[in-house]
PDB file of C-alpha atoms in Angstrom:
ATOM      1  CA  ASP A   1     241.638  93.327 -87.168  1.00 63.00           C
ATOM      2  CA  ALA A   2     242.377  92.835 -83.874  1.00 67.00           C
ATOM      3  CA  PRO A   3     240.198  89.578 -83.504  1.00 77.00           C
ATOM      4  CA  LEU A   4     241.960  88.386 -86.841  1.00 89.00           C
ATOM      5  CA  GLN A   5     245.458  89.054 -85.189  1.00 89.00           C
ATOM      6  CA  VAL A   6     244.137  86.879 -82.262  1.00 89.00           C
ATOM      7  CA  PHE A   7     242.982  83.754 -84.552  1.00 89.00           C
ATOM      8  CA  LYS A   8     246.074  84.185 -86.127  1.00 92.00           C
ATOM      9  CA  ASP A   9     248.423  83.700 -83.028  1.00 92.00           C
ATOM     10  CA  LEU A  10     246.199  80.962 -81.451  1.00 91.00           C
ATOM     11  CA  VAL A  11     247.083  79.419 -84.946  1.00 92.00           C
ATOM     12  CA  ALA A  12     250.796  79.689 -85.299  1.00 93.00           C
ATOM     13  CA  ARG A  13     250.875  78.558 -81.486  1.00 91.00           C
ATOM     14  CA  ARG A  14     249.458  75.056 -82.722  1.00 88.00           C
ATOM     15  CA  ASN A  15     247.972  74.235 -79.806  1.00 88.00           C
ATOM     16  CA  VAL A  16     244.057  74.761 -80.472  1.00 93.00           C
ATOM     17  CA  ASP A  17     242.462  71.535 -81.879  1.00 94.00           C
ATOM     18  CA  ALA A  18     239.456  73.336 -83.409  1.00 96.00           C
ATOM     19  CA  PHE A  19     237.813  76.544 -83.611  1.00 95.00           C
ATOM     20  CA  ILE A  20     233.920  77.747 -83.218  1.00 96.00           C
ATOM     21  CA  VAL A  21     233.279  80.705 -85.162  1.00 95.00           C
ATOM     22  CA  SER A  22     230.760  82.742 -83.352  1.00 92.00           C
ATOM     23  CA  GLU A  23     228.784  85.842 -85.271  1.00 88.00           C
ATOM     24  CA  SER A  24     230.452  84.823 -88.618  1.00 90.00           C
ATOM     25  CA  GLN A  25     230.118  86.677 -91.917  1.00 91.00           C
ATOM     26  CA  VAL A  26     229.175  84.772 -94.986  1.00 93.00           C
ATOM     27  CA  ASP A  27     232.965  85.577 -96.525  1.00 94.00           C
ATOM     28  CA  ASP A  28     234.364  85.622 -93.166  1.00 94.00           C
ATOM     29  CA  PRO A  29     238.148  86.239 -93.180  1.00 94.00           C
ATOM     30  CA  ARG A  30     238.679  84.190 -89.912  1.00 94.00           C
ATOM     31  CA  VAL A  31     237.186  81.390 -92.065  1.00 95.00           C
ATOM     32  CA  HIS A  32     239.486  81.910 -94.640  1.00 95.00           C
ATOM     33  CA  LEU A  33     242.646  81.915 -92.504  1.00 95.00           C
ATOM     34  CA  LEU A  34     241.589  78.376 -91.084  1.00 96.00           C
ATOM     35  CA  ALA A  35     240.795  77.092 -94.044  1.00 95.00           C
ATOM     36  CA  ASP A  36     244.020  77.950 -95.539  1.00 94.00           C
ATOM     37  CA  ALA A  37     245.877  76.501 -92.578  1.00 94.00           C
ATOM     38  CA  GLY A  38     244.411  73.594 -92.531  1.00 94.00           C
ATOM     39  CA  VAL A  39     242.685  73.952 -88.914  1.00 95.00           C
ATOM     40  CA  PRO A  40     239.272  71.983 -88.199  1.00 96.00           C
ATOM     41  CA  PHE A  41     236.415  74.414 -87.558  1.00 96.00           C
ATOM     42  CA  ALA A  42     232.791  75.544 -87.296  1.00 97.00           C
ATOM     43  CA  SER A  43     230.920  78.329 -87.842  1.00 96.00           C
ATOM     44  CA  PHE A  44     227.940  79.342 -86.441  1.00 96.00           C
ATOM     45  CA  GLY A  45     226.256  81.267 -90.020  1.00 94.00           C
ATOM     46  CA  ARG A  46     226.196  80.447 -93.161  1.00 94.00           C
ATOM     47  CA  LEU A  47     229.642  80.587 -95.143  1.00 95.00           C
ATOM     48  CA  ALA A  48     230.320  81.753 -99.032  1.00 93.00           C
ATOM     49  CA  PRO A  49     230.621  78.365-101.626  1.00 93.00           C
ATOM     50  CA  GLY A  50     234.150  78.553-102.001  1.00 92.00           C
ATOM     51  CA  LEU A  51     235.218  78.130 -98.543  1.00 93.00           C
ATOM     52  CA  PRO A  52     234.176  74.606 -96.443  1.00 93.00           C
ATOM     53  CA  GLN A  53     230.924  73.995 -95.470  1.00 93.00           C
ATOM     54  CA  GLN A  54     231.308  73.592 -92.149  1.00 93.00           C
ATOM     55  CA  TRP A  55     228.508  75.335 -90.505  1.00 95.00           C
ATOM     56  CA  VAL A  56     225.304  75.582 -88.426  1.00 96.00           C
ATOM     57  CA  ASP A  57     222.553  78.090 -88.863  1.00 95.00           C
ATOM     58  CA  VAL A  58     218.907  78.066 -87.989  1.00 95.00           C
ATOM     59  CA  ASP A  59     216.170  78.060 -90.628  1.00 96.00           C
ATOM     60  CA  ASN A  60     214.960  81.465 -90.524  1.00 97.00           C
ATOM     61  CA  VAL A  61     211.776  81.099 -93.047  1.00 97.00           C
ATOM     62  CA  ALA A  62     210.788  78.095 -91.289  1.00 97.00           C
ATOM     63  CA  GLY A  63     211.141  80.146 -88.317  1.00 96.00           C
ATOM     64  CA  MET A  64     209.010  83.093 -89.175  1.00 97.00           C
ATOM     65  CA  MET A  65     206.128  81.232 -90.493  1.00 97.00           C
ATOM     66  CA  PRO A  66     204.632  79.822 -87.233  1.00 95.00           C
ATOM     67  CA  LEU A  67     204.981  83.254 -85.851  1.00 96.00           C
ATOM     68  CA  VAL A  68     202.697  84.480 -88.485  1.00 97.00           C
ATOM     69  CA  ASP A  69     199.957  81.749 -87.937  1.00 98.00           C
ATOM     70  CA  TYR A  70     200.316  82.190 -83.901  1.00 97.00           C
ATOM     71  CA  LEU A  71     199.336  86.084 -84.723  1.00 98.00           C
ATOM     72  CA  PHE A  72     196.524  85.116 -87.292  1.00 98.00           C
ATOM     73  CA  ALA A  73     195.252  82.413 -84.891  1.00 98.00           C
ATOM     74  CA  GLU A  74     194.889  85.434 -82.249  1.00 97.00           C
ATOM     75  CA  GLY A  75     192.825  87.424 -85.133  1.00 97.00           C
ATOM     76  CA  HIS A  76     195.314  90.019 -86.406  1.00 98.00           C
ATOM     77  CA  ARG A  77     194.809  90.589 -90.176  1.00 97.00           C
ATOM     78  CA  ASP A  78     196.682  93.804 -90.287  1.00 97.00           C
ATOM     79  CA  PHE A  79     200.635  93.588 -90.377  1.00 98.00           C
ATOM     80  CA  ALA A  80     203.727  95.677 -90.798  1.00 98.00           C
ATOM     81  CA  TYR A  81     207.480  94.782 -90.427  1.00 98.00           C
ATOM     82  CA  LEU A  82     210.019  96.104 -89.282  1.00 98.00           C
ATOM     83  CA  GLY A  83     214.207  94.754 -89.974  1.00 96.00           C
ATOM     84  CA  ALA A  84     217.462  96.209 -89.289  1.00 93.00           C
ATOM     85  CA  GLU A  85     218.952  97.889 -92.175  1.00 93.00           C
ATOM     86  CA  GLY A  86     221.338  95.443 -94.272  1.00 90.00           C
ATOM     87  CA  GLY A  87     221.705  92.537 -96.953  1.00 88.00           C
ATOM     88  CA  GLN A  88     222.616  89.626 -95.008  1.00 91.00           C
ATOM     89  CA  TYR A  89     220.910  86.934 -95.963  1.00 93.00           C
ATOM     90  CA  TRP A  90     219.340  86.092 -92.489  1.00 94.00           C
ATOM     91  CA  LYS A  91     217.407  89.546 -92.944  1.00 95.00           C
ATOM     92  CA  ARG A  92     215.946  88.652 -96.480  1.00 95.00           C
ATOM     93  CA  GLU A  93     214.832  85.466 -95.201  1.00 97.00           C
ATOM     94  CA  ARG A  94     213.456  86.350 -92.305  1.00 97.00           C
ATOM     95  CA  LEU A  95     211.173  89.093 -94.395  1.00 98.00           C
ATOM     96  CA  ASP A  96     210.348  85.660 -96.795  1.00 98.00           C
ATOM     97  CA  GLY A  97     209.367  83.800 -93.968  1.00 98.00           C
ATOM     98  CA  PHE A  98     206.881  86.622 -92.682  1.00 98.00           C
ATOM     99  CA  ARG A  99     205.189  86.991 -96.396  1.00 98.00           C
ATOM    100  CA  LEU A 100     204.982  83.496 -97.349  1.00 98.00           C
ATOM    101  CA  GLY A 101     203.250  82.820 -93.611  1.00 98.00           C
ATOM    102  CA  LEU A 102     201.097  85.761 -94.571  1.00 98.00           C
ATOM    103  CA  ALA A 103     200.369  84.258 -98.394  1.00 98.00           C
ATOM    104  CA  ARG A 104     199.105  81.197 -96.802  1.00 96.00           C
ATOM    105  CA  HIS A 105     196.514  82.696 -94.933  1.00 98.00           C
ATOM    106  CA  GLY A 106     195.368  84.707 -97.960  1.00 98.00           C
ATOM    107  CA  LEU A 107     197.110  88.249 -96.580  1.00 98.00           C
ATOM    108  CA  ARG A 108     199.774  90.612 -97.992  1.00 96.00           C
ATOM    109  CA  ALA A 109     201.271  93.122 -96.315  1.00 96.00           C
ATOM    110  CA  ARG A 110     200.995  96.523 -98.033  1.00 94.00           C
ATOM    111  CA  ASP A 111     204.053  98.080 -99.348  1.00 95.00           C
ATOM    112  CA  ASP A 112     204.285 101.179 -96.966  1.00 95.00           C
ATOM    113  CA  ALA A 113     204.262  98.866 -94.349  1.00 96.00           C
ATOM    114  CA  ILE A 114     207.467  96.804 -94.815  1.00 97.00           C
ATOM    115  CA  VAL A 115     210.338  99.139 -93.210  1.00 96.00           C
ATOM    116  CA  HIS A 116     214.097  98.661 -93.463  1.00 95.00           C
ATOM    117  CA  GLY A 117     216.339 101.195 -91.421  1.00 95.00           C
ATOM    118  CA  THR A 118     218.463 102.252 -88.862  1.00 92.00           C
ATOM    119  CA  GLY A 119     217.652 102.537 -85.485  1.00 88.00           C
ATOM    120  CA  ALA A 120     216.410 106.213 -85.586  1.00 93.00           C
ATOM    121  CA  GLN A 121     214.539 105.614 -88.872  1.00 95.00           C
ATOM    122  CA  ILE A 122     212.852 102.180 -87.586  1.00 95.00           C
ATOM    123  CA  ARG A 123     211.824 104.619 -84.455  1.00 96.00           C
ATOM    124  CA  GLU A 124     210.165 106.984 -86.742  1.00 97.00           C
ATOM    125  CA  ALA A 125     208.945 104.336 -88.864  1.00 96.00           C
ATOM    126  CA  VAL A 126     206.971 102.643 -85.841  1.00 97.00           C
ATOM    127  CA  ARG A 127     205.779 106.319 -84.776  1.00 97.00           C
ATOM    128  CA  ASP A 128     204.051 106.787 -88.533  1.00 96.00           C
ATOM    129  CA  LEU A 129     202.596 103.817 -88.302  1.00 96.00           C
ATOM    130  CA  LEU A 130     200.871 103.511 -85.295  1.00 96.00           C
ATOM    131  CA  THR A 131     199.480 107.421 -85.834  1.00 96.00           C
ATOM    132  CA  ARG A 132     198.083 106.201 -89.087  1.00 94.00           C
ATOM    133  CA  ARG A 133     194.472 106.377 -89.299  1.00 91.00           C
ATOM    134  CA  ARG A 134     194.457 102.518 -90.447  1.00 92.00           C
ATOM    135  CA  ARG A 135     197.084 101.511 -88.333  1.00 94.00           C
ATOM    136  CA  PRO A 136     198.370  97.549 -88.273  1.00 97.00           C
ATOM    137  CA  SER A 137     197.638  95.673 -85.323  1.00 97.00           C
ATOM    138  CA  ALA A 138     200.369  93.669 -85.378  1.00 98.00           C
ATOM    139  CA  ILE A 139     203.856  94.470 -86.078  1.00 98.00           C
ATOM    140  CA  VAL A 140     206.497  91.869 -87.006  1.00 98.00           C
ATOM    141  CA  THR A 141     210.362  92.215 -86.600  1.00 98.00           C
ATOM    142  CA  SER A 142     213.511  91.030 -87.662  1.00 97.00           C
ATOM    143  CA  SER A 143     214.882  90.685 -84.206  1.00 96.00           C
ATOM    144  CA  ASP A 144     214.501  91.388 -80.742  1.00 96.00           C
ATOM    145  CA  ALA A 145     216.695  94.546 -80.888  1.00 95.00           C
ATOM    146  CA  VAL A 146     214.159  95.969 -83.230  1.00 96.00           C
ATOM    147  CA  ALA A 147     210.956  94.658 -81.220  1.00 97.00           C
ATOM    148  CA  ALA A 148     212.519  96.554 -78.424  1.00 96.00           C
ATOM    149  CA  VAL A 149     212.656 100.081 -80.104  1.00 96.00           C
ATOM    150  CA  ALA A 150     209.258  99.133 -81.537  1.00 96.00           C
ATOM    151  CA  VAL A 151     207.774  98.792 -77.677  1.00 97.00           C
ATOM    152  CA  ASN A 152     209.171 101.340 -76.533  1.00 96.00           C
ATOM    153  CA  VAL A 153     207.601 104.020 -78.959  1.00 97.00           C
ATOM    154  CA  SER A 154     204.334 101.997 -78.256  1.00 97.00           C
ATOM    155  CA  ASN A 155     204.307 102.905 -74.781  1.00 96.00           C
ATOM    156  CA  SER A 156     205.846 106.451 -75.546  1.00 96.00           C
ATOM    157  CA  LEU A 157     202.692 106.845 -77.625  1.00 97.00           C
ATOM    158  CA  GLY A 158     200.292 105.504 -74.890  1.00 96.00           C
ATOM    159  CA  LEU A 159     199.797 102.338 -76.494  1.00 97.00           C
ATOM    160  CA  ARG A 160     199.595  99.115 -74.693  1.00 96.00           C
ATOM    161  CA  VAL A 161     201.738  96.345 -76.241  1.00 96.00           C
ATOM    162  CA  GLY A 162     199.452  93.082 -76.042  1.00 95.00           C
ATOM    163  CA  LYS A 163     196.483  95.072 -75.902  1.00 95.00           C
ATOM    164  CA  ASP A 164     196.229  97.955 -78.510  1.00 96.00           C
ATOM    165  CA  ILE A 165     199.068  96.582 -80.592  1.00 97.00           C
ATOM    166  CA  ALA A 166     200.958  92.978 -80.862  1.00 98.00           C
ATOM    167  CA  ILE A 167     204.895  93.272 -81.383  1.00 98.00           C
ATOM    168  CA  THR A 168     206.864  90.196 -82.277  1.00 97.00           C
ATOM    169  CA  GLY A 169     210.760  89.575 -81.976  1.00 97.00           C
ATOM    170  CA  PHE A 170     213.130  86.887 -83.561  1.00 97.00           C
ATOM    171  CA  ASP A 171     215.983  85.589 -81.382  1.00 94.00           C
ATOM    172  CA  GLY A 172     214.583  84.754 -77.690  1.00 91.00           C
ATOM    173  CA  GLY A 173     217.581  86.157 -76.029  1.00 86.00           C
ATOM    174  CA  ALA A 174     218.130  88.764 -72.906  1.00 87.00           C
ATOM    175  CA  ILE A 175     216.650  91.546 -74.829  1.00 91.00           C
ATOM    176  CA  GLY A 176     213.179  90.278 -74.590  1.00 86.00           C
ATOM    177  CA  LEU A 177     213.305  89.736 -70.918  1.00 87.00           C
ATOM    178  CA  LEU A 178     213.856  93.630 -70.701  1.00 87.00           C
ATOM    179  CA  THR A 179     211.028  95.166 -72.652  1.00 89.00           C
ATOM    180  CA  GLU A 180     207.207  95.783 -70.771  1.00 88.00           C
ATOM    181  CA  PRO A 181     205.692  93.435 -71.497  1.00 91.00           C
ATOM    182  CA  THR A 182     208.228  90.584 -72.219  1.00 91.00           C
ATOM    183  CA  LEU A 183     208.612  90.169 -76.001  1.00 94.00           C
ATOM    184  CA  THR A 184     206.732  87.322 -77.729  1.00 94.00           C
ATOM    185  CA  SER A 185     209.787  85.893 -79.912  1.00 95.00           C
ATOM    186  CA  VAL A 186     211.228  83.066 -81.837  1.00 95.00           C
ATOM    187  CA  ARG A 187     213.657  81.526 -79.873  1.00 94.00           C
ATOM    188  CA  ILE A 188     217.146  80.534 -81.641  1.00 94.00           C
ATOM    189  CA  PRO A 189     218.009  76.804 -80.119  1.00 94.00           C
ATOM    190  CA  VAL A 190     221.549  78.260 -78.909  1.00 93.00           C
ATOM    191  CA  GLU A 191     222.015  75.115 -77.048  1.00 95.00           C
ATOM    192  CA  THR A 192     221.380  72.857 -79.763  1.00 96.00           C
ATOM    193  CA  ILE A 193     223.303  74.959 -82.380  1.00 96.00           C
ATOM    194  CA  ALA A 194     226.494  74.752 -79.489  1.00 96.00           C
ATOM    195  CA  GLN A 195     226.091  70.686 -79.252  1.00 97.00           C
ATOM    196  CA  GLU A 196     226.233  70.744 -83.275  1.00 97.00           C
ATOM    197  CA  LEU A 197     229.150  73.126 -83.870  1.00 97.00           C
ATOM    198  CA  VAL A 198     231.150  70.833 -81.100  1.00 97.00           C
ATOM    199  CA  ALA A 199     229.954  67.628 -82.602  1.00 97.00           C
ATOM    200  CA  ARG A 200     231.397  69.539 -86.281  1.00 95.00           C
ATOM    201  CA  CYS A 201     234.364  70.391 -84.778  1.00 95.00           C
ATOM    202  CA  GLN A 202     235.007  66.733 -83.557  1.00 95.00           C
ATOM    203  CA  SER A 203     234.478  65.254 -86.840  1.00 94.00           C
ATOM    204  CA  GLU A 204     236.460  67.329 -88.436  1.00 91.00           C
ATOM    205  CA  ILE A 205     239.477  66.372 -86.098  1.00 91.00           C
TER     206      ILE A 205
END
């Protein structure tokens, strides 16, 4: 409730021309507040159909497919997928992009090689995948945070990431720079998104 109260206070003062809402939820209470108050805004993240459609987002499916193409071109044919738990649309779309990327190369991941879970569950899943008799040669993940867990587990098992196992992320932020080696990842174009959000706000004003 604290962030929402900040928005309420700012709206009440009427000294902010427009808001950019980051880390938004589909049915975001901050967006409801701004829409009801008639205050211009733009959201980073998709919004529910009943809300004003002022948002900017990435195409998660289109972002994931070239990553699969890259891994395929590197010779990988046995894939696994790891994602954080939750029903958010972007998590579903990244998995869809992974599956579509495989399908256009005539491949399909085994059901037991697609895992969603918490941090501890992801850790156990990576350990399970990498100690199988037939382990995948590439692990695609839904985010850099999940990929970092996979890299740590791989290192603990004595596997060389980039040599014995390929692991990829999605975000392209600071987390990927902290792993050894640094992550191969889909980079979200934050600068372009920020420019578009500002332009949306200006057009609303």
